[in-house]
Coordinates of C-alpha atoms and ligand atoms in Angstrom, one line a residue:
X222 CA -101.6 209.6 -31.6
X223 CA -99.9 209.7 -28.2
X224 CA -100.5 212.7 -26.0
X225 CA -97.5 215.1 -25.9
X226 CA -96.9 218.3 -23.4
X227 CA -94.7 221.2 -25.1
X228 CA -92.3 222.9 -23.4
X229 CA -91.0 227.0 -24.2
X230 CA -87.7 228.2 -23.5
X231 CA -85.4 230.0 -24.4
X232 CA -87.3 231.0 -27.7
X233 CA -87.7 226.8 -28.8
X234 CA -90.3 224.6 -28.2
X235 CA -89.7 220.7 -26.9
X236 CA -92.2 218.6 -27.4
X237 CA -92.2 216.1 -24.3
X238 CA -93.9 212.2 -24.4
X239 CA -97.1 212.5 -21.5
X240 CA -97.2 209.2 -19.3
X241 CA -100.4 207.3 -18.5
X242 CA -100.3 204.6 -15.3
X243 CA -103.1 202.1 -15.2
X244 CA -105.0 204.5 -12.3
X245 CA -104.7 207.3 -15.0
X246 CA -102.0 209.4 -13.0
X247 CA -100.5 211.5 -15.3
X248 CA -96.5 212.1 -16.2
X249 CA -94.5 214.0 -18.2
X250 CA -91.5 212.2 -19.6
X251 CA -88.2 214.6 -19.6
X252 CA -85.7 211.4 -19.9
X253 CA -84.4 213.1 -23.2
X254 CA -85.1 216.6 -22.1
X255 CA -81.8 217.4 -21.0
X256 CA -80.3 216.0 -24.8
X257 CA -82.2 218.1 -26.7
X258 CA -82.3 221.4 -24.5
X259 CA -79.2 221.2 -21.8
X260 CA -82.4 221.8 -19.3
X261 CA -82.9 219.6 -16.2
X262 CA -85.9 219.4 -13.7
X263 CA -85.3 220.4 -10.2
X264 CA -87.5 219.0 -7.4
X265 CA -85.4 219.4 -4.3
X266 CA -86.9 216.3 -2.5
X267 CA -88.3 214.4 -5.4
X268 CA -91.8 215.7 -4.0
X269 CA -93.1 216.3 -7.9
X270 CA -90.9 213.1 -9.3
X271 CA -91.7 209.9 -10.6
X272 CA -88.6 208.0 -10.0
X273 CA -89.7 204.3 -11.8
X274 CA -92.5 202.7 -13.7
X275 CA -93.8 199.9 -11.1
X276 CA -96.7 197.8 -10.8
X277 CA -96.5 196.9 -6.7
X278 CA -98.1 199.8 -5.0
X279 CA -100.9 202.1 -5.6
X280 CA -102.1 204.9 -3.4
X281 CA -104.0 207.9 -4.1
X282 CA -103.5 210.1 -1.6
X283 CA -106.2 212.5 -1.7
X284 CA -108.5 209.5 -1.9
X285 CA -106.8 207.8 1.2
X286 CA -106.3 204.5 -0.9
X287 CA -103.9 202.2 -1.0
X288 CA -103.5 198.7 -3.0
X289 CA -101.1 196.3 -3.4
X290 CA -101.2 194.5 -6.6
X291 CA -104.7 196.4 -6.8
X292 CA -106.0 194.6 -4.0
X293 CA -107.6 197.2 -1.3
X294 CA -105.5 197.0 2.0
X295 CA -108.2 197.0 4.1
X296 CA -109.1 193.1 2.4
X297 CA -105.4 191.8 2.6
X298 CA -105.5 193.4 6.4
X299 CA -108.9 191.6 7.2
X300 CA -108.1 188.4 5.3
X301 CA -104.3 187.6 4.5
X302 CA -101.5 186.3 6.4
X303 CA -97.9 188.3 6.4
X304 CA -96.9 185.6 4.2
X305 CA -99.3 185.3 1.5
X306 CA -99.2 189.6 1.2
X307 CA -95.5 188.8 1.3
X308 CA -95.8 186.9 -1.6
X309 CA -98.5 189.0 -3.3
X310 CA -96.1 191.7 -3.3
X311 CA -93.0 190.9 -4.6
X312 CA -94.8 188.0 -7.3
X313 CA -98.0 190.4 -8.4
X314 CA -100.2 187.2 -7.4
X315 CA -101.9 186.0 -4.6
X316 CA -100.1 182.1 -3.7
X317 CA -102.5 179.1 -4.2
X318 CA -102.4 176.6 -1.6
X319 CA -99.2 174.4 -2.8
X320 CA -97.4 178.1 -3.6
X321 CA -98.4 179.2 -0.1
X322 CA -97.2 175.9 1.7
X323 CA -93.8 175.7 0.2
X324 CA -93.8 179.5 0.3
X325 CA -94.1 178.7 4.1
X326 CA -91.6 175.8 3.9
X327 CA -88.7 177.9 2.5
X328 CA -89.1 180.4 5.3
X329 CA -89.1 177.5 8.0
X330 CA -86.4 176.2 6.3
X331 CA -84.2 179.4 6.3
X332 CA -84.9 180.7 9.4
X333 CA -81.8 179.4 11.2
X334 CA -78.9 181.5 11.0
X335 CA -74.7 180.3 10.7
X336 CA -73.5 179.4 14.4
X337 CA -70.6 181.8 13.2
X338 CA -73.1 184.7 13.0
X339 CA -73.6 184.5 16.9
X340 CA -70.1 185.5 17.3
X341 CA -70.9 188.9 15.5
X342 CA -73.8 189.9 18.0
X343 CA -71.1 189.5 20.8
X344 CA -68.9 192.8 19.0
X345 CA -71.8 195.5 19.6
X346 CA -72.1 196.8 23.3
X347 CA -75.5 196.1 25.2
X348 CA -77.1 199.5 24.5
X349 CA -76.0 199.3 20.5
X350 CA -79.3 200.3 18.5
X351 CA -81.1 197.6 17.1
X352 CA -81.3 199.1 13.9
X353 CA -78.1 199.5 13.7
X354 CA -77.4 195.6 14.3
X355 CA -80.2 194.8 11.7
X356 CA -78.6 196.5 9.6
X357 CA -75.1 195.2 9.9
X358 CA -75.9 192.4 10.2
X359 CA -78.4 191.3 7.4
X360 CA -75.2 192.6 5.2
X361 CA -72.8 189.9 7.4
X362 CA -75.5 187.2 6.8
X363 CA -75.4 188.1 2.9
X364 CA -71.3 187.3 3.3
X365 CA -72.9 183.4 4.6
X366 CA -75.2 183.3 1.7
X367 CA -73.3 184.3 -1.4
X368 CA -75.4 182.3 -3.8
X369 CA -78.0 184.8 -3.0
X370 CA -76.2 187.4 -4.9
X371 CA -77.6 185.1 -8.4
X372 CA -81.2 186.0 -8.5
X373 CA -81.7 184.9 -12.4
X374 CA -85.2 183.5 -12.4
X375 CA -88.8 182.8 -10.0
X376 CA -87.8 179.9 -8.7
X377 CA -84.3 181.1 -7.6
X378 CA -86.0 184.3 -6.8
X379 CA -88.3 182.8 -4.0
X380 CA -85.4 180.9 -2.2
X381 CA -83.7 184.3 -2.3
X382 CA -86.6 186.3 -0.8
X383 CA -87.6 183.5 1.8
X384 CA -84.2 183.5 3.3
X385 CA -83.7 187.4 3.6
X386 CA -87.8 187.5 5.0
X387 CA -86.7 184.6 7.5
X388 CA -83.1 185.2 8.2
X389 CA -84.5 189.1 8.9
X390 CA -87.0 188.0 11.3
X391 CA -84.1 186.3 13.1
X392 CA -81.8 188.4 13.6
X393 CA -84.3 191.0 14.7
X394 CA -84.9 189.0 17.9
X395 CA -81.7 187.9 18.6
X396 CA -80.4 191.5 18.3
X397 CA -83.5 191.1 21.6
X398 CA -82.0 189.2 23.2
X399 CA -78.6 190.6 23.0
X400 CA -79.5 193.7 24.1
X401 CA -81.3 191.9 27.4
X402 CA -78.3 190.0 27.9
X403 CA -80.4 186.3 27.3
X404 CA -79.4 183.9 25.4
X405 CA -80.9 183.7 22.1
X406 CA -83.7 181.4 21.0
X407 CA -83.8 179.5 17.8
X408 CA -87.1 178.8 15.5
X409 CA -89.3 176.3 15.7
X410 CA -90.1 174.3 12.6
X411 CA -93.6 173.9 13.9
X412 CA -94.5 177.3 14.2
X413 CA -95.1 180.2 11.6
X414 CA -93.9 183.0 10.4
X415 CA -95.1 185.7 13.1
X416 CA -95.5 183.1 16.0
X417 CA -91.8 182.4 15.5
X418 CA -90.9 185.4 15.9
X419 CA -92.7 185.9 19.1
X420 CA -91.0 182.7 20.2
X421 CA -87.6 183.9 19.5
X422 CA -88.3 187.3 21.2
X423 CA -90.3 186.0 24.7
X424 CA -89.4 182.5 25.1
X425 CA -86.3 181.5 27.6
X426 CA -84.8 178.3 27.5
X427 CA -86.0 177.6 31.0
X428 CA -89.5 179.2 30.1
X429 CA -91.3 178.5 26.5
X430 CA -93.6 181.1 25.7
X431 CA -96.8 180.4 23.9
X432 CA -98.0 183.2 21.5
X433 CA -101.8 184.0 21.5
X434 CA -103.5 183.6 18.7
X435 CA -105.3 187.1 18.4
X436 CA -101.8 188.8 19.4
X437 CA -100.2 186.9 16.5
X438 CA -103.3 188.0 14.1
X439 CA -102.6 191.7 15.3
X440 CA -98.9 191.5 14.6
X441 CA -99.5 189.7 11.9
X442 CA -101.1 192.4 10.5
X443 CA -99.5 195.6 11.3
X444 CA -96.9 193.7 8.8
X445 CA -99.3 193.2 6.5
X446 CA -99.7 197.0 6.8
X447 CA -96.3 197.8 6.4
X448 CA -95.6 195.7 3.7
X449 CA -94.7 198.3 0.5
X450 CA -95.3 201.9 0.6
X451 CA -94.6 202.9 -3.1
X452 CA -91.2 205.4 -3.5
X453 CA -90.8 206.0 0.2
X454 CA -87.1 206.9 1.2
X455 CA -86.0 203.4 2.5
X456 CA -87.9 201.8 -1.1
X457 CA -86.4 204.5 -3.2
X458 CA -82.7 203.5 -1.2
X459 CA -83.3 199.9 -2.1
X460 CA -83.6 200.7 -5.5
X461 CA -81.0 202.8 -6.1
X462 CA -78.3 200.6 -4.2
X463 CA -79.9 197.4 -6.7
X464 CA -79.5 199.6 -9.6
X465 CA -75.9 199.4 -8.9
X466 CA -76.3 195.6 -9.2
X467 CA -75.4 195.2 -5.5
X468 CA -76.9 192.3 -3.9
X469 CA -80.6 192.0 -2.5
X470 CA -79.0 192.0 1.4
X471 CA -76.7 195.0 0.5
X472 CA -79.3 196.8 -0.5
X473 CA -81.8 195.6 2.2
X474 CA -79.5 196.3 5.3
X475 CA -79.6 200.1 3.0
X476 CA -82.9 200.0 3.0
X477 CA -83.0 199.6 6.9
X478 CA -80.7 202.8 7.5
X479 CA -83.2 205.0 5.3
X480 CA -85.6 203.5 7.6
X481 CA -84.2 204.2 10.9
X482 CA -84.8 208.5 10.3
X483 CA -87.7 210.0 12.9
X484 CA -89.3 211.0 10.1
X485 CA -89.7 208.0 8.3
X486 CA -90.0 204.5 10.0
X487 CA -88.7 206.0 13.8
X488 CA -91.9 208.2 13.9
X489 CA -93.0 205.0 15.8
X490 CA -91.0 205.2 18.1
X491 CA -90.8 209.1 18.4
X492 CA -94.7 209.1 18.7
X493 CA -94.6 206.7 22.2
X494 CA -91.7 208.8 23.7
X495 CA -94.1 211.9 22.8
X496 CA -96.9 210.7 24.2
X497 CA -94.8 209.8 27.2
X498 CA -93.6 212.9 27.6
X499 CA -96.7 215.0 27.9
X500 CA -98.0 212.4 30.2
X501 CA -94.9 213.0 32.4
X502 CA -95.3 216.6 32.0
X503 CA -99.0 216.6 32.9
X504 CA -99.1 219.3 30.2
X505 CA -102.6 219.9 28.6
X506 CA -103.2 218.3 24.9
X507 CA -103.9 221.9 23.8
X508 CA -101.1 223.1 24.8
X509 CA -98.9 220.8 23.0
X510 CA -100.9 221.2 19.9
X511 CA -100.1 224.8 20.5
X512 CA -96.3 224.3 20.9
X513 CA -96.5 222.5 17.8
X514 CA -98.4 225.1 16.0
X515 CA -96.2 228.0 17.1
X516 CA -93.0 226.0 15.0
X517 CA -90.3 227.9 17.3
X518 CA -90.2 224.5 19.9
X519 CA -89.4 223.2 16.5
X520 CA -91.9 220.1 17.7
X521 CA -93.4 218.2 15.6
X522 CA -97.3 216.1 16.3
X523 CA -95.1 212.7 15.8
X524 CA -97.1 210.5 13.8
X525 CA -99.6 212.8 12.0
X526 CA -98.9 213.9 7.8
X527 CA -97.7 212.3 5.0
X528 CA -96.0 213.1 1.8
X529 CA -98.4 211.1 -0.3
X530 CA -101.5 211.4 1.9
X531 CA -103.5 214.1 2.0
X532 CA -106.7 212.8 3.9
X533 CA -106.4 209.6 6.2
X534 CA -103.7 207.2 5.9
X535 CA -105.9 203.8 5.5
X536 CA -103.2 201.9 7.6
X537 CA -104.2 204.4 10.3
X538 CA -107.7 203.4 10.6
X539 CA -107.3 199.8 10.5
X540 CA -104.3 200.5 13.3
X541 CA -107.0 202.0 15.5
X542 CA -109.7 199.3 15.1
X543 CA -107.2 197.1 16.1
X544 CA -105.6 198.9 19.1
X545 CA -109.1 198.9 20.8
X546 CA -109.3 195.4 20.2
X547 CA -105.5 193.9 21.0
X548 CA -105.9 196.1 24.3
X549 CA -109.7 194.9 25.2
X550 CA -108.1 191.5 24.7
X551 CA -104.7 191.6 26.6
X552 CA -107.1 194.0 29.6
X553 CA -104.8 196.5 29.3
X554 CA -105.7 200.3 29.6
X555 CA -102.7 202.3 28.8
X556 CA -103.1 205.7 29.2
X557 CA -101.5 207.1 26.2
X558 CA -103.9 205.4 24.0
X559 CA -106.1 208.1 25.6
X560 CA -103.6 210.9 24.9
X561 CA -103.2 209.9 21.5
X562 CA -106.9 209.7 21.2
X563 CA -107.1 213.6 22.5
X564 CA -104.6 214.9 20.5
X565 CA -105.8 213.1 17.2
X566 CA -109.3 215.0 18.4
X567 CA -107.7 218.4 18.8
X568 CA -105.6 218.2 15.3
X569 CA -108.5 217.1 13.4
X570 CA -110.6 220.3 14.8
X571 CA -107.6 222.6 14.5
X572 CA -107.4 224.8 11.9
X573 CA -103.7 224.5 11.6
X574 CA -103.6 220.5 10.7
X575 CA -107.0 221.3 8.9
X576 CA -105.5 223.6 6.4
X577 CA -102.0 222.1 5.9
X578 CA -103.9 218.0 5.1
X579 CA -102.6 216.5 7.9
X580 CA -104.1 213.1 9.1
X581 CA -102.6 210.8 11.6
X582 CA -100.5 208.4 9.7
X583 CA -99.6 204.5 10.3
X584 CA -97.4 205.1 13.1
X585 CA -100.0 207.2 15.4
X586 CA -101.5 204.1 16.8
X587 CA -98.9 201.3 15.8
X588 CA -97.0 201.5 19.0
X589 CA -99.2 201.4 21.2
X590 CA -100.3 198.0 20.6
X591 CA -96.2 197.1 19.9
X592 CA -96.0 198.3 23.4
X593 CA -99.2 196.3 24.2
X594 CA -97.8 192.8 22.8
X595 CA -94.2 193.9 25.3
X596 CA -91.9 194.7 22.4
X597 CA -89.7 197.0 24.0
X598 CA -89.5 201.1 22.5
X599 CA -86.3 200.3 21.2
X600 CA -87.4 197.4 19.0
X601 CA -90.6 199.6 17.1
X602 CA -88.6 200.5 13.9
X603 CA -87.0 197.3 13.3
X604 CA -90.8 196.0 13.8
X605 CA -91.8 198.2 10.8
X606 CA -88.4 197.0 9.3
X607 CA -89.4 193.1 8.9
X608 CA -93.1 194.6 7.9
X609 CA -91.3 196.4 4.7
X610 CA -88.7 193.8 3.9
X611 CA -91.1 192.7 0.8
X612 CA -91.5 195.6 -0.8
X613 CA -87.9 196.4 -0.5
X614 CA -87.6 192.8 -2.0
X615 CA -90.2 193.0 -4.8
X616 CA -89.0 196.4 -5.4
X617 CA -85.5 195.3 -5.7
X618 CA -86.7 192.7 -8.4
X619 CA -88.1 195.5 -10.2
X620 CA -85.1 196.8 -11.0
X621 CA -83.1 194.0 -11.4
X622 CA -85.6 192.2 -13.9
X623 CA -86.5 195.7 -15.8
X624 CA -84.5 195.1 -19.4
X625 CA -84.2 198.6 -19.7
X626 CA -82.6 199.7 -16.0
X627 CA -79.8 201.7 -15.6
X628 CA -78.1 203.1 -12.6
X629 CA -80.0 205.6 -11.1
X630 CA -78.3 208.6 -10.9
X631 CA -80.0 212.1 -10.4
X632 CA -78.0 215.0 -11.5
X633 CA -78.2 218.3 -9.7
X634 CA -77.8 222.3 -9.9
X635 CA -74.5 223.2 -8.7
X636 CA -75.0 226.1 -6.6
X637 CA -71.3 226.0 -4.6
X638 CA -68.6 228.6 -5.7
X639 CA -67.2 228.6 -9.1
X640 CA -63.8 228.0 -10.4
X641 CA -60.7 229.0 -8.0
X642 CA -57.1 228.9 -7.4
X643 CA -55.8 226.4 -5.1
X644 CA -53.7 228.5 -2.3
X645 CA -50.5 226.7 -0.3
X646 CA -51.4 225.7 3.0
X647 CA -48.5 228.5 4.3
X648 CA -50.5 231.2 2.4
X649 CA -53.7 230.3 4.3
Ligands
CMC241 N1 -96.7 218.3 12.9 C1 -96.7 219.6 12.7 N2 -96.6 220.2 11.5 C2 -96.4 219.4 10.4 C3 -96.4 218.0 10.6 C4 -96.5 217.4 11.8 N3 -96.4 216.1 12.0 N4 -96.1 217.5 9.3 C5 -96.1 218.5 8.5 N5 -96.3 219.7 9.1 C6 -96.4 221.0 8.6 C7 -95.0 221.4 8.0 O1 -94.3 222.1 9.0 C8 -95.4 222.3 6.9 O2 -95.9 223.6 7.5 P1 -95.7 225.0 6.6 O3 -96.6 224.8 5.4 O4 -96.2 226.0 7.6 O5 -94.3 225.1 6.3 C9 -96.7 221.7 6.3 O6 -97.2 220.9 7.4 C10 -96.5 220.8 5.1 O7 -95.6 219.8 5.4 P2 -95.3 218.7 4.3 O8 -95.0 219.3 3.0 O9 -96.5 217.8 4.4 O10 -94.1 217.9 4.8 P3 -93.4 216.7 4.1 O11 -94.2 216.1 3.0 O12 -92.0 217.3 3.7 O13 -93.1 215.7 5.2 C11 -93.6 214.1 6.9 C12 -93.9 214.6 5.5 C13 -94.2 212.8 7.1 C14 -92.0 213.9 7.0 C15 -94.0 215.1 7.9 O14 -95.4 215.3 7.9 C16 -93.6 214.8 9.3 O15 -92.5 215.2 9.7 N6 -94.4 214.1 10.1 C17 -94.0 213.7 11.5 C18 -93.2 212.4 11.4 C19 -93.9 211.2 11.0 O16 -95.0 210.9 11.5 N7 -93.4 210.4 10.0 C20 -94.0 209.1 9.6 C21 -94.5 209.2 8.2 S1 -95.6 207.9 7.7 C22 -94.6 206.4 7.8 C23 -93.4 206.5 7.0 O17 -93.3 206.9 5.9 O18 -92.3 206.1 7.6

């Protein structure tokens, strides 16, 4: 017999279906809750709610683990390409060789972008956000690909999600090169995925640039990181904009604006101008650990706790490794590596990030080897952007190609003023 959970109130009892996932976490169902009692569930922040049953992402965050697929991330980091987790993660396998290659030949093949589409970048002014281009603009590519819009089986499906991956990557260094005022640079066909888009960011047409192997490995990586996160708010956006049935690049270029928040994929960004800000203050780590723990500065340690994670964030640790590594390599020493490096110290010893679980998280160390590799502050989010474009993909298909899915729609507990009369503007 299943297990069951029952529920008191109001002098009944509701018996409610208990949920079992593969990793044994444990749910109450309450979809018919609300039919047989009137009751919802509130969780202000959906911190205690399983949105969706999905079979991308694992992570148990008191265990610091994460899988994709139920491989172990610190495998896929050591020994996959962006391409082949790409494809892991939005079609549950890992590629063969001939899925790989043509995998790899549908991104080459849509990495160009419509001449016409140049014309748009000209509209936004020099300093305009790139995020704010990505976005916009991966919804004006969309209008250039309509067919993209029928995504009815794999085949179809892996066209769809090579051109948004590709055409993604594009516009993400053009919007580069628009804000430097260069001219933009188009793909290679010989070069790929990550390598291209190093190309199209550092190359000028009087000057090619020739990416390093280990700097394209690092990169390569960090987006191998990034690659699904399970229900975070950008994921959960692209799901509920697909539930709607709007088109994978609508709900994509959606997926980007949940993104661009400080506390969600700008934390990368936030954690560099920190760091540069208490070097240009030549304040003491402790004392900024201090100012954080006091909460009236309202500061925050940029880069450090998690929703989900509760000990270290794995994608933190392999960050690290690699930071020593890309900056050894490139002979760089950059001195907020050591700040960071401090105040991770001083956090981990302090009572206050002791007692409240918090761990540095993927975007501690990530920028500092962005910033390493000479992709400008600016550019970091839209860097974790093109990492998270699969899992908004494969996450996207998982609603789309659920037989049961419905619009998502959360209800809520109205909390405003009740019923009252409408008064004429004259009597106000
Ligand atoms: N610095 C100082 N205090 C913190 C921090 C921090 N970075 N994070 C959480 N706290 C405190 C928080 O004020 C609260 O204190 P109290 O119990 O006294 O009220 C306590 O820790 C518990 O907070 P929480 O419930 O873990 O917070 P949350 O789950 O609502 O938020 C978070 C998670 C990631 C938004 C938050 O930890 C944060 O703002 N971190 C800094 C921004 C950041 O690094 N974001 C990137 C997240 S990982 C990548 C991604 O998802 O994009």
């Amino acid at each position: 017999m299943s297990e069951t959970a029952r529920l008191e109130y109001g002098g009944k009892s509701y018996t409610l279906p208990v949920v079992h996932g593969t990793e044994n976490e444990t749910a109450v169902d309450i979809s018919n809750l609300r039919a047989e009692s009137g009751l919802i569930t509130l969780d202000d922040g959906y911190g205690n709610t399983g949105s969706c049953l999905s079979a991308i992402t694992y992570i148990d965050g008191d265990k610091g683990i994460l899988r994709y697929r139920g491989y172990a991330i610190e495998e896929l980091a050591e020994q996959c390409s962006f391409a082949e987790c790409a494809h892991l993660v939005m079609f549950g396998e890992l590629p063969n060789r001939g899925q790989l290659d043509e995998f790899r030949r549908l991104l080459r093949v849509h990495s160009f972008i419509h001449e016409d589409m140049r014309h748009h970048f000209e509209g936004f002014p020099p300093n305009a956000p790139p995020m704010a281009i990505l976005s916009a603009m991966i919804n004006a590519v969309g209008c250039f690909q309509p067919e993209v819009t029928v995504v009815d089986d794999d085949a179809n499906f892996l066209e769809a999600a090579a051109r948004v991956m590709s055409k993604v990557r594009t516009i993400a260094a053009y919007s580069y090169k628009k804000s430097r005022g260069e001219p933009v640079i188009y793909p290679r066909a010989d070069l790929r995925y990550t390598a291209n888009f190093l190309h199209m960011m550092f190359s000028k047409p009087y000057e090619p640039f020739e990416p390093d192997n280990d700097i394209v490995r690092a990169l390569d990586q960090i987006w191998v990181l990034h690659a699904d996160h399970e229900q975070n708010c950008s994921t959960s956006t692209v799901r509920m904009v697909g539930s709607s049935q709007a088109n994978l690049f609508a709900s994509v270029a959606a997926g980007v604006c949940a993104l661009w928040g400080p506390l969600h994929g700008g934390a990368n960004q936030a954690v560099i101008e920190m760091l540069t800000q208490i070097q240009a203050s030549g304040e003491p780590v402790s004392k900024f650990i201090e100012r954080v723990k006091s909460k009236d500065s309202k500061s925050l340690l940029m880069g450090f706790g998690h929703r989900v994670y509760r000990n270290f964030d794995p994608r933190a640790k392999i960050i690290k490794a690699s930071c020593d590594k890309v900056l050894a390599k490139l002979g760089i020493h950059d001195p907020l590596l050591d700040i960071a490096k401090q105040l991770e110290e001083a956090a981990l010893r302090d009572e206050y990030f002791i007692s409240r679980k918090l761990y540095p998280n993927v975007d501690f160390y990530s920028g500092i080897i962005m910033r390493a590799i000479g992709i400008p502050l600016n550019m970091f989010t839209v860097m974790f952007a093109i990492g998270r474009v699969p899992g908004w993909i494969a996450n996207w298909r998982e609603v789309r190609l659920n037989p049961k899915a419905r619009i998502y729609r959360p209800r809520q507990i109205y909390v405003g003023p009740t019923a009252r009369e409408y008064v004429p503007i004259s009597r106000r």
